[in-house]
């Protein structure tokens, strides 16, 4: 079976659905249902998180290949199977998903008062889809989870979102759906040439050079929207602004990583030649994303929108790192994704704390909150610094490694990425200064309550992780070192072959 | 003569006559008992279909194989679910008439004859036996001008289609010398170069069947008839007869005309492209949910035709699986439409669904499942229907067709999402009248199938594969 001795990954994936089912069956008046739904969702997600710690403990960091594999028949005559497993690249994303879900549920404890039952069901279904996507080792299975995310997320934005929620939900759904159906066609093309959708088998087979650019483009359409890369990023600010706090947290924390994970899992290893050919294209888009969205972030008046644009910039650094195709770049990209998952999630939670109290996200409506709610201001500052990539916080190692890796490929790209860091410092510090410092201009702010025990519980793990990742990054990098080394080595071998054949530059 | 082979059809026809008599004789309304009797007859027919042996009968006019078994079971299921949906509806509308279940029964007999047709003559007989009850059913609400209009439109266009079919069949007979499918297959494969007369004949036959399945460019009647006919009748129209017509089209194109595929393939490709694109674009502006479903069904037929255009074992299997999944999604969605009654009156606007997510969470959830499934979002059944068509399309090199297919499903996602938006996001209207238990049963069954098909796709795939193997020989 696997190292854990029981189907751990299936359990992780489908346990949230059991919780959702229990919530669905709760009977009683509204208040009882709401309270039961909250507690059931919280306990389910905590149990899932505890189970995922088994994964953390038992994962063998010296193995590059897939671990905890589970396999069974699904559509045998089509070569489509049920195959789960994790390697160094995916294991930490599973943990990120299981960590953020209980935090999201806690963050929605008071702020969601309508249709609590449906909300909690949507979040648990979302957790199943996220975990399932990261542990799938069958491309069709991956696609199903990848797309399945759309259903709960569409409802979360559309039902519990802000004023323009319908527009944002549509835009989110249609952008992502359009990208993914092209990927579906590419998956079928791969299936047609290999006779299977099993990911390890597909990785072992070479895709014909003529097809690689087309398949790369189709994958790109899907993953670039998800990352999101400039110029298909415009759904993200809308979705973030309109989504409820927890929706933004999951969106920034996990869903954006699906794009980067896709590039790393599929585009780079399966399509090495096309990846090399299109790397300059990706670099260009990424540098534009980093610089342009940072400038746009500077001009924002809405806190969530500002952080949303900063996410696009940070994810631009991730795509640069992935397509450097060297060890530093890819490790940096992975680390950046994980740290962004923690830090941007925490920033959205910080905004949520203010929004819950004042019901506005306008930066201009705040000022001087550090004097009124010092504990909150301290937390907010830590995450601001992490987002700026101050050394010692989670943001630093990832960006530093990516710039190192990019320097080896093309110093101009490294320069572009570094510009992003400078601009990032500018807009984040501006945000923090305007919100936390200065005179308290508005009377209503004087009555602000500081963090409640529930909010302390939400932020504590994120603070811990931010510092841990910044101060001792190797306890995280050790998970993916072996896998990344193997990935890079295979990529170089493939490129060597291609160069001999005269296909690649 | 091996007439016992056709026992399911014979039993249905005879029980139809008996039930008709039983309906006429008593003075008072007994439509409920008649409906139950018809359900019983359908169940009996299903059992007989399951027990049916393979072979041909009536001088090669009739064939029973696993393809006919598969398709007949789907049709019987569709008819039975349609009947269950109709029972309560007509009661409430004050239209309860014992003729409705009997007509559905005769239409089902017609479908089964069509599916088992092995000759152009029995094909025509089956088609007419199916069509005549449908014309009457469309206009059964005879005091309603929209229903009468729908019935008349359906009749005129249907008669035209029958004419085209007969003309095509006579051309084929004239140039190939036989109407029997097996001998046609021999004649067409032996011929060096197919004569133009046969090809014109085939195109006429395809056009006639395209009317029945409402494929572009023969779709014009669909929105009007769907809107005008009483909703349960629309549900029936959109499910079982379409499956039967697709079955017939599959059988004649794969069987007797299989060797001249290069001649008719472009026709099917064009019909498929047109149906997918029109189904996606024309539905966007609709306000009436029945018209929306009409265009949606056109789009779905386009997808099924993609499998037919690709052909081969996997392509045709895609068609069969697609139709099976379509049946469940469609009946389920129509069950929701039938439950849309406010203050004792049926309402049909998409906007009338507003607030359903709050008023009736279970039904809203089921409708959301159907809509997401029709849009093709995994892990719901509709995604797998599309997948099993797209796989062979790419395998066979039909990249353009597959691309148009997925692009049109993006566009159609927009209007399916609108239904969900109205149900969940829009400010609520007062709730619907309580829904009868019969609707809940159909909703639960179809909803569970649509939502959890992904757990057990293998049995349906295997059955469809076996069915296809029997007609490809």
PDB file of C-alpha atoms in Angstrom, chain A residues 37-300:
ATOM      1  CA  UNK A  37     -22.456  23.338  10.531  1.00  0.00           C
ATOM      2  CA  UNK A  38     -19.659  25.538  11.853  1.00  0.00           C
ATOM      3  CA  UNK A  39     -18.459  23.036  14.416  1.00  0.00           C
ATOM      4  CA  UNK A  40     -18.720  20.064  12.083  1.00  0.00           C
ATOM      5  CA  UNK A  41     -16.790  21.896   9.389  1.00  0.00           C
ATOM      6  CA  UNK A  42     -14.137  22.984  11.860  1.00  0.00           C
ATOM      7  CA  UNK A  43     -13.667  19.527  13.327  1.00  0.00           C
ATOM      8  CA  UNK A  44     -13.604  17.882   9.938  1.00  0.00           C
ATOM      9  CA  UNK A  45     -10.981  20.248   8.657  1.00  0.00           C
ATOM     10  CA  UNK A  46      -8.939  19.891  11.842  1.00  0.00           C
ATOM     11  CA  UNK A  47      -9.015  16.112  11.590  1.00  0.00           C
ATOM     12  CA  UNK A  48      -7.937  16.374   7.971  1.00  0.00           C
ATOM     13  CA  UNK A  49      -5.129  18.680   9.022  1.00  0.00           C
ATOM     14  CA  UNK A  50      -4.031  16.265  11.737  1.00  0.00           C
ATOM     15  CA  UNK A  51      -4.025  13.445   9.199  1.00  0.00           C
ATOM     16  CA  UNK A  52      -1.984  15.506   6.820  1.00  0.00           C
ATOM     17  CA  UNK A  53       0.634  15.877   9.548  1.00  0.00           C
ATOM     18  CA  UNK A  54       1.146  12.118   9.223  1.00  0.00           C
ATOM     19  CA  UNK A  55       2.108  12.859   5.653  1.00  0.00           C
ATOM     20  CA  UNK A  56       4.561  15.478   6.874  1.00  0.00           C
ATOM     21  CA  UNK A  57       6.072  13.091   9.403  1.00  0.00           C
ATOM     22  CA  UNK A  58       6.295  10.011   7.223  1.00  0.00           C
ATOM     23  CA  UNK A  59       7.342  11.611   3.978  1.00  0.00           C
ATOM     24  CA  UNK A  60      10.763  10.348   2.967  1.00  0.00           C
ATOM     25  CA  UNK A  61      12.640  13.459   1.879  1.00  0.00           C
ATOM     26  CA  UNK A  62      15.458  11.499   0.296  1.00  0.00           C
ATOM     27  CA  UNK A  63      13.185   9.974  -2.347  1.00  0.00           C
ATOM     28  CA  UNK A  64      12.680  11.916  -5.540  1.00  0.00           C
ATOM     29  CA  UNK A  65       9.794   9.883  -6.898  1.00  0.00           C
ATOM     30  CA  UNK A  66       6.179   9.516  -5.826  1.00  0.00           C
ATOM     31  CA  UNK A  67       5.284   8.219  -2.393  1.00  0.00           C
ATOM     32  CA  UNK A  68       2.111   7.072  -0.652  1.00  0.00           C
ATOM     33  CA  UNK A  69       0.904   5.808  -3.995  1.00  0.00           C
ATOM     34  CA  UNK A  70      -2.549   4.324  -4.368  1.00  0.00           C
ATOM     35  CA  UNK A  71      -3.835   2.866  -7.562  1.00  0.00           C
ATOM     36  CA  UNK A  72      -7.049   1.229  -8.641  1.00  0.00           C
ATOM     37  CA  UNK A  73      -9.027   0.747 -11.807  1.00  0.00           C
ATOM     38  CA  UNK A  74     -11.485   3.362 -12.946  1.00  0.00           C
ATOM     39  CA  UNK A  75     -11.958   3.295 -16.703  1.00  0.00           C
ATOM     40  CA  UNK A  76      -9.586   0.494 -17.574  1.00  0.00           C
ATOM     41  CA  UNK A  77     -10.386   0.208 -21.279  1.00  0.00           C
ATOM     42  CA  UNK A  78      -9.496   3.877 -21.756  1.00  0.00           C
ATOM     43  CA  UNK A  79      -6.273   3.735 -19.786  1.00  0.00           C
ATOM     44  CA  UNK A  80      -7.677   6.181 -17.239  1.00  0.00           C
ATOM     45  CA  UNK A  81      -7.137   5.089 -13.679  1.00  0.00           C
ATOM     46  CA  UNK A  82      -7.435   6.227 -10.110  1.00  0.00           C
ATOM     47  CA  UNK A  83      -3.878   6.937  -9.096  1.00  0.00           C
ATOM     48  CA  UNK A  84      -2.803   9.040  -6.149  1.00  0.00           C
ATOM     49  CA  UNK A  85       0.596   9.890  -4.799  1.00  0.00           C
ATOM     50  CA  UNK A  86       2.754  12.775  -3.644  1.00  0.00           C
ATOM     51  CA  UNK A  87       6.304  13.795  -4.299  1.00  0.00           C
ATOM     52  CA  UNK A  88       8.360  16.631  -2.937  1.00  0.00           C
ATOM     53  CA  UNK A  89       6.712  19.112  -5.257  1.00  0.00           C
ATOM     54  CA  UNK A  90       3.155  18.397  -4.229  1.00  0.00           C
ATOM     55  CA  UNK A  91       3.385  17.317  -0.588  1.00  0.00           C
ATOM     56  CA  UNK A  92       3.706  20.776   0.900  1.00  0.00           C
ATOM     57  CA  UNK A  93       0.785  22.071  -1.148  1.00  0.00           C
ATOM     58  CA  UNK A  94      -1.379  19.407   0.406  1.00  0.00           C
ATOM     59  CA  UNK A  95      -0.329  20.650   3.810  1.00  0.00           C
ATOM     60  CA  UNK A  96      -0.955  24.239   2.777  1.00  0.00           C
ATOM     61  CA  UNK A  97      -4.495  23.328   1.734  1.00  0.00           C
ATOM     62  CA  UNK A  98      -5.239  21.403   4.908  1.00  0.00           C
ATOM     63  CA  UNK A  99      -3.813  24.222   7.023  1.00  0.00           C
ATOM     64  CA  UNK A 100      -5.692  27.040   5.346  1.00  0.00           C
ATOM     65  CA  UNK A 101      -9.101  25.363   5.343  1.00  0.00           C
ATOM     66  CA  UNK A 102      -9.632  25.313   9.134  1.00  0.00           C
ATOM     67  CA  UNK A 103      -8.255  28.854   9.261  1.00  0.00           C
ATOM     68  CA  UNK A 104     -10.796  29.906   6.643  1.00  0.00           C
ATOM     69  CA  UNK A 105     -13.598  28.256   8.541  1.00  0.00           C
ATOM     70  CA  UNK A 106     -12.551  30.031  11.718  1.00  0.00           C
ATOM     71  CA  UNK A 107     -12.257  33.297   9.847  1.00  0.00           C
ATOM     72  CA  UNK A 108     -15.846  32.943   8.636  1.00  0.00           C
ATOM     73  CA  UNK A 109     -17.170  32.067  12.083  1.00  0.00           C
ATOM     74  CA  UNK A 110     -18.890  35.391  12.730  1.00  0.00           C
ATOM     75  CA  UNK A 111     -18.679  37.163   9.425  1.00  0.00           C
ATOM     76  CA  UNK A 112     -20.857  34.632   7.602  1.00  0.00           C
ATOM     77  CA  UNK A 113     -24.362  34.728   9.030  1.00  0.00           C
ATOM     78  CA  UNK A 114     -26.509  33.754   6.065  1.00  0.00           C
ATOM     79  CA  UNK A 115     -26.796  30.248   4.669  1.00  0.00           C
ATOM     80  CA  UNK A 116     -24.064  28.993   6.964  1.00  0.00           C
ATOM     81  CA  UNK A 117     -24.807  25.378   6.139  1.00  0.00           C
ATOM     82  CA  UNK A 118     -24.286  25.830   2.411  1.00  0.00           C
ATOM     83  CA  UNK A 119     -21.177  27.913   3.033  1.00  0.00           C
ATOM     84  CA  UNK A 120     -19.514  25.242   5.116  1.00  0.00           C
ATOM     85  CA  UNK A 121     -20.463  22.528   2.634  1.00  0.00           C
ATOM     86  CA  UNK A 122     -18.943  24.598  -0.160  1.00  0.00           C
ATOM     87  CA  UNK A 123     -15.704  24.992   1.785  1.00  0.00           C
ATOM     88  CA  UNK A 124     -15.404  21.308   2.563  1.00  0.00           C
ATOM     89  CA  UNK A 125     -16.092  20.370  -1.053  1.00  0.00           C
ATOM     90  CA  UNK A 126     -13.487  22.922  -2.048  1.00  0.00           C
ATOM     91  CA  UNK A 127     -10.985  21.279   0.291  1.00  0.00           C
ATOM     92  CA  UNK A 128     -11.631  17.893  -1.306  1.00  0.00           C
ATOM     93  CA  UNK A 129     -11.058  19.343  -4.746  1.00  0.00           C
ATOM     94  CA  UNK A 130      -7.852  21.125  -3.733  1.00  0.00           C
ATOM     95  CA  UNK A 131      -6.274  18.161  -2.008  1.00  0.00           C
ATOM     96  CA  UNK A 132      -7.412  15.812  -4.745  1.00  0.00           C
ATOM     97  CA  UNK A 133      -5.820  17.995  -7.349  1.00  0.00           C
ATOM     98  CA  UNK A 134      -2.432  18.043  -5.654  1.00  0.00           C
ATOM     99  CA  UNK A 135      -2.340  14.291  -5.028  1.00  0.00           C
ATOM    100  CA  UNK A 136      -3.679  13.112  -8.412  1.00  0.00           C
ATOM    101  CA  UNK A 137      -1.267  11.064 -10.431  1.00  0.00           C
ATOM    102  CA  UNK A 138      -3.678  10.605 -13.284  1.00  0.00           C
ATOM    103  CA  UNK A 139      -4.101  13.506 -15.628  1.00  0.00           C
ATOM    104  CA  UNK A 140      -7.823  13.013 -16.084  1.00  0.00           C
ATOM    105  CA  UNK A 141      -8.319  12.767 -12.347  1.00  0.00           C
ATOM    106  CA  UNK A 142      -6.238  15.908 -11.962  1.00  0.00           C
ATOM    107  CA  UNK A 143      -8.399  17.679 -14.505  1.00  0.00           C
ATOM    108  CA  UNK A 144     -11.561  16.676 -12.716  1.00  0.00           C
ATOM    109  CA  UNK A 145     -10.362  18.114  -9.431  1.00  0.00           C
ATOM    110  CA  UNK A 146      -8.846  21.122 -11.162  1.00  0.00           C
ATOM    111  CA  UNK A 147     -12.169  21.995 -12.754  1.00  0.00           C
ATOM    112  CA  UNK A 148     -14.263  20.817  -9.861  1.00  0.00           C
ATOM    113  CA  UNK A 149     -12.832  23.676  -7.806  1.00  0.00           C
ATOM    114  CA  UNK A 150     -14.861  26.044  -9.960  1.00  0.00           C
ATOM    115  CA  UNK A 151     -18.223  24.886  -8.644  1.00  0.00           C
ATOM    116  CA  UNK A 152     -17.781  25.671  -4.929  1.00  0.00           C
ATOM    117  CA  UNK A 153     -15.709  28.769  -5.644  1.00  0.00           C
ATOM    118  CA  UNK A 154     -18.308  30.159  -8.052  1.00  0.00           C
ATOM    119  CA  UNK A 155     -20.941  29.746  -5.390  1.00  0.00           C
ATOM    120  CA  UNK A 156     -18.762  31.164  -2.607  1.00  0.00           C
ATOM    121  CA  UNK A 157     -18.060  34.326  -4.563  1.00  0.00           C
ATOM    122  CA  UNK A 158     -21.553  34.616  -5.965  1.00  0.00           C
ATOM    123  CA  UNK A 159     -23.603  33.952  -2.846  1.00  0.00           C
ATOM    124  CA  UNK A 160     -21.520  35.437  -0.056  1.00  0.00           C
ATOM    125  CA  UNK A 161     -19.598  38.069  -1.987  1.00  0.00           C
ATOM    126  CA  UNK A 162     -19.798  41.841  -2.120  1.00  0.00           C
ATOM    127  CA  UNK A 163     -21.772  44.229  -4.285  1.00  0.00           C
ATOM    128  CA  UNK A 164     -20.475  43.206  -7.705  1.00  0.00           C
ATOM    129  CA  UNK A 165     -20.289  39.549  -6.799  1.00  0.00           C
ATOM    130  CA  UNK A 166     -22.254  38.244  -9.767  1.00  0.00           C
ATOM    131  CA  UNK A 167     -19.943  39.900 -12.256  1.00  0.00           C
ATOM    132  CA  UNK A 168     -16.888  38.652 -10.377  1.00  0.00           C
ATOM    133  CA  UNK A 169     -18.210  35.105 -10.094  1.00  0.00           C
ATOM    134  CA  UNK A 170     -18.982  34.918 -13.801  1.00  0.00           C
ATOM    135  CA  UNK A 171     -15.647  36.342 -14.748  1.00  0.00           C
ATOM    136  CA  UNK A 172     -13.839  33.916 -12.482  1.00  0.00           C
ATOM    137  CA  UNK A 173     -15.753  30.929 -13.810  1.00  0.00           C
ATOM    138  CA  UNK A 174     -15.629  31.750 -17.496  1.00  0.00           C
ATOM    139  CA  UNK A 175     -11.946  32.745 -17.560  1.00  0.00           C
ATOM    140  CA  UNK A 176     -10.871  29.586 -15.811  1.00  0.00           C
ATOM    141  CA  UNK A 177     -13.282  27.366 -17.682  1.00  0.00           C
ATOM    142  CA  UNK A 178     -12.113  28.716 -21.041  1.00  0.00           C
ATOM    143  CA  UNK A 179      -8.518  28.031 -20.145  1.00  0.00           C
ATOM    144  CA  UNK A 180      -9.168  24.566 -18.838  1.00  0.00           C
ATOM    145  CA  UNK A 181     -11.177  23.161 -21.717  1.00  0.00           C
ATOM    146  CA  UNK A 182      -8.226  23.810 -23.969  1.00  0.00           C
ATOM    147  CA  UNK A 183      -6.117  21.873 -21.501  1.00  0.00           C
ATOM    148  CA  UNK A 184      -8.661  19.064 -21.708  1.00  0.00           C
ATOM    149  CA  UNK A 185      -8.065  18.829 -25.445  1.00  0.00           C
ATOM    150  CA  UNK A 186      -4.316  18.779 -24.823  1.00  0.00           C
ATOM    151  CA  UNK A 187      -4.750  16.011 -22.258  1.00  0.00           C
ATOM    152  CA  UNK A 188      -6.678  14.009 -24.829  1.00  0.00           C
ATOM    153  CA  UNK A 189      -3.946  14.552 -27.388  1.00  0.00           C
ATOM    154  CA  UNK A 190      -1.424  13.260 -24.853  1.00  0.00           C
ATOM    155  CA  UNK A 191      -3.698  10.320 -24.084  1.00  0.00           C
ATOM    156  CA  UNK A 192      -3.977   9.587 -27.767  1.00  0.00           C
ATOM    157  CA  UNK A 193      -0.233   9.396 -28.227  1.00  0.00           C
ATOM    158  CA  UNK A 194       0.525   7.490 -25.019  1.00  0.00           C
ATOM    159  CA  UNK A 195      -2.644   5.420 -24.516  1.00  0.00           C
ATOM    160  CA  UNK A 196      -2.830   6.384 -20.869  1.00  0.00           C
ATOM    161  CA  UNK A 197      -3.340   9.412 -18.679  1.00  0.00           C
ATOM    162  CA  UNK A 198      -1.147   8.121 -15.883  1.00  0.00           C
ATOM    163  CA  UNK A 199       1.189  10.986 -15.003  1.00  0.00           C
ATOM    164  CA  UNK A 200       4.359   8.975 -14.210  1.00  0.00           C
ATOM    165  CA  UNK A 201       3.936   7.049 -17.457  1.00  0.00           C
ATOM    166  CA  UNK A 202       3.333  10.233 -19.425  1.00  0.00           C
ATOM    167  CA  UNK A 203       6.453  11.761 -17.925  1.00  0.00           C
ATOM    168  CA  UNK A 204       8.487   8.804 -19.067  1.00  0.00           C
ATOM    169  CA  UNK A 205       7.286   9.136 -22.656  1.00  0.00           C
ATOM    170  CA  UNK A 206       8.478  11.805 -25.004  1.00  0.00           C
ATOM    171  CA  UNK A 207       5.916  13.986 -26.720  1.00  0.00           C
ATOM    172  CA  UNK A 208       6.675  14.516 -30.392  1.00  0.00           C
ATOM    173  CA  UNK A 209       8.449  17.797 -31.043  1.00  0.00           C
ATOM    174  CA  UNK A 210       5.836  18.903 -33.541  1.00  0.00           C
ATOM    175  CA  UNK A 211       3.058  18.625 -30.986  1.00  0.00           C
ATOM    176  CA  UNK A 212       4.912  20.158 -28.060  1.00  0.00           C
ATOM    177  CA  UNK A 213       4.230  23.832 -28.853  1.00  0.00           C
ATOM    178  CA  UNK A 214       0.515  23.190 -29.319  1.00  0.00           C
ATOM    179  CA  UNK A 215       0.153  21.243 -26.120  1.00  0.00           C
ATOM    180  CA  UNK A 216       2.266  23.791 -24.326  1.00  0.00           C
ATOM    181  CA  UNK A 217      -0.022  26.533 -25.543  1.00  0.00           C
ATOM    182  CA  UNK A 218      -3.107  24.655 -24.364  1.00  0.00           C
ATOM    183  CA  UNK A 219      -1.576  24.054 -20.923  1.00  0.00           C
ATOM    184  CA  UNK A 220      -0.479  27.649 -20.866  1.00  0.00           C
ATOM    185  CA  UNK A 221      -4.034  28.816 -21.543  1.00  0.00           C
ATOM    186  CA  UNK A 222      -5.190  26.964 -18.483  1.00  0.00           C
ATOM    187  CA  UNK A 223      -2.359  27.526 -16.042  1.00  0.00           C
ATOM    188  CA  UNK A 224      -1.628  31.123 -17.026  1.00  0.00           C
ATOM    189  CA  UNK A 225      -5.205  32.071 -16.234  1.00  0.00           C
ATOM    190  CA  UNK A 226      -4.953  30.299 -12.928  1.00  0.00           C
ATOM    191  CA  UNK A 227      -1.587  31.761 -11.864  1.00  0.00           C
ATOM    192  CA  UNK A 228      -2.658  34.418 -13.092  1.00  0.00           C
ATOM    193  CA  UNK A 229      -0.188  35.862 -15.571  1.00  0.00           C
ATOM    194  CA  UNK A 230      -0.462  39.225 -17.229  1.00  0.00           C
ATOM    195  CA  UNK A 231      -2.568  39.892 -19.380  1.00  0.00           C
ATOM    196  CA  UNK A 232      -5.142  37.294 -18.295  1.00  0.00           C
ATOM    197  CA  UNK A 233      -5.016  38.342 -14.657  1.00  0.00           C
ATOM    198  CA  UNK A 234      -7.977  40.700 -14.696  1.00  0.00           C
ATOM    199  CA  UNK A 235     -10.370  38.204 -13.141  1.00  0.00           C
ATOM    200  CA  UNK A 236      -8.277  38.064  -9.989  1.00  0.00           C
ATOM    201  CA  UNK A 237      -8.737  41.588  -8.576  1.00  0.00           C
ATOM    202  CA  UNK A 238     -12.478  41.348  -9.231  1.00  0.00           C
ATOM    203  CA  UNK A 239     -12.763  37.933  -7.653  1.00  0.00           C
ATOM    204  CA  UNK A 240     -10.693  38.964  -4.647  1.00  0.00           C
ATOM    205  CA  UNK A 241     -12.535  42.171  -3.999  1.00  0.00           C
ATOM    206  CA  UNK A 242     -15.942  40.576  -4.208  1.00  0.00           C
ATOM    207  CA  UNK A 243     -15.218  37.281  -2.477  1.00  0.00           C
ATOM    208  CA  UNK A 244     -15.783  36.971   1.266  1.00  0.00           C
ATOM    209  CA  UNK A 245     -12.565  37.067   3.304  1.00  0.00           C
ATOM    210  CA  UNK A 246     -12.176  33.316   3.525  1.00  0.00           C
ATOM    211  CA  UNK A 247     -12.804  33.022  -0.204  1.00  0.00           C
ATOM    212  CA  UNK A 248      -9.968  35.444  -0.875  1.00  0.00           C
ATOM    213  CA  UNK A 249      -7.740  33.527   1.499  1.00  0.00           C
ATOM    214  CA  UNK A 250      -8.285  30.255  -0.312  1.00  0.00           C
ATOM    215  CA  UNK A 251      -8.082  31.922  -3.676  1.00  0.00           C
ATOM    216  CA  UNK A 252      -4.749  33.553  -2.942  1.00  0.00           C
ATOM    217  CA  UNK A 253      -3.453  30.809  -0.696  1.00  0.00           C
ATOM    218  CA  UNK A 254      -4.165  27.717  -2.735  1.00  0.00           C
ATOM    219  CA  UNK A 255      -6.018  28.270  -6.000  1.00  0.00           C
ATOM    220  CA  UNK A 256      -3.344  30.494  -7.517  1.00  0.00           C
ATOM    221  CA  UNK A 257      -0.792  27.803  -6.744  1.00  0.00           C
ATOM    222  CA  UNK A 258      -2.676  25.402  -8.972  1.00  0.00           C
ATOM    223  CA  UNK A 259      -1.331  27.255 -11.993  1.00  0.00           C
ATOM    224  CA  UNK A 260       2.256  27.223 -10.822  1.00  0.00           C
ATOM    225  CA  UNK A 261       1.936  23.613  -9.768  1.00  0.00           C
ATOM    226  CA  UNK A 262       0.564  22.768 -13.202  1.00  0.00           C
ATOM    227  CA  UNK A 263       3.488  24.385 -14.975  1.00  0.00           C
ATOM    228  CA  UNK A 264       5.897  22.542 -12.732  1.00  0.00           C
ATOM    229  CA  UNK A 265       4.172  19.183 -12.849  1.00  0.00           C
ATOM    230  CA  UNK A 266       3.208  19.056 -16.507  1.00  0.00           C
ATOM    231  CA  UNK A 267       4.612  21.749 -18.777  1.00  0.00           C
ATOM    232  CA  UNK A 268       8.226  21.554 -17.704  1.00  0.00           C
ATOM    233  CA  UNK A 269       8.767  17.778 -17.439  1.00  0.00           C
ATOM    234  CA  UNK A 270       6.435  16.656 -20.228  1.00  0.00           C
ATOM    235  CA  UNK A 271       7.210  19.367 -22.750  1.00  0.00           C
ATOM    236  CA  UNK A 272      10.876  20.237 -22.208  1.00  0.00           C
ATOM    237  CA  UNK A 273      11.568  21.517 -25.708  1.00  0.00           C
ATOM    238  CA  UNK A 274       8.509  23.737 -25.851  1.00  0.00           C
ATOM    239  CA  UNK A 275       9.244  24.978 -22.350  1.00  0.00           C
ATOM    240  CA  UNK A 276      12.696  26.022 -23.463  1.00  0.00           C
ATOM    241  CA  UNK A 277      11.342  27.621 -26.619  1.00  0.00           C
ATOM    242  CA  UNK A 278       8.669  29.556 -24.799  1.00  0.00           C
ATOM    243  CA  UNK A 279      10.745  30.475 -21.743  1.00  0.00           C
ATOM    244  CA  UNK A 280      11.625  33.938 -23.123  1.00  0.00           C
ATOM    245  CA  UNK A 281       7.933  34.520 -23.790  1.00  0.00           C
ATOM    246  CA  UNK A 282       7.056  33.529 -20.240  1.00  0.00           C
ATOM    247  CA  UNK A 283       9.864  35.654 -18.847  1.00  0.00           C
ATOM    248  CA  UNK A 284       8.593  38.661 -20.779  1.00  0.00           C
ATOM    249  CA  UNK A 285       5.039  38.235 -19.577  1.00  0.00           C
ATOM    250  CA  UNK A 286       6.241  37.639 -16.037  1.00  0.00           C
ATOM    251  CA  UNK A 287       8.481  40.684 -15.911  1.00  0.00           C
ATOM    252  CA  UNK A 288       5.680  42.789 -17.336  1.00  0.00           C
ATOM    253  CA  UNK A 289       3.391  41.311 -14.690  1.00  0.00           C
ATOM    254  CA  UNK A 290       5.854  42.041 -11.904  1.00  0.00           C
ATOM    255  CA  UNK A 291       6.501  45.630 -12.894  1.00  0.00           C
ATOM    256  CA  UNK A 292       3.115  46.583 -14.266  1.00  0.00           C
ATOM    257  CA  UNK A 293       0.936  45.085 -11.547  1.00  0.00           C
ATOM    258  CA  UNK A 294       3.224  46.517  -8.882  1.00  0.00           C
ATOM    259  CA  UNK A 295       2.688  49.965 -10.352  1.00  0.00           C
ATOM    260  CA  UNK A 296      -1.032  49.312 -10.528  1.00  0.00           C
ATOM    261  CA  UNK A 297      -0.966  48.200  -6.896  1.00  0.00           C
ATOM    262  CA  UNK A 298       0.590  51.536  -5.959  1.00  0.00           C
ATOM    263  CA  UNK A 299      -2.473  53.332  -7.267  1.00  0.00           C
ATOM    264  CA  UNK A 300      -5.109  51.252  -5.507  1.00  0.00           C
TER     265      UNK A 300
END
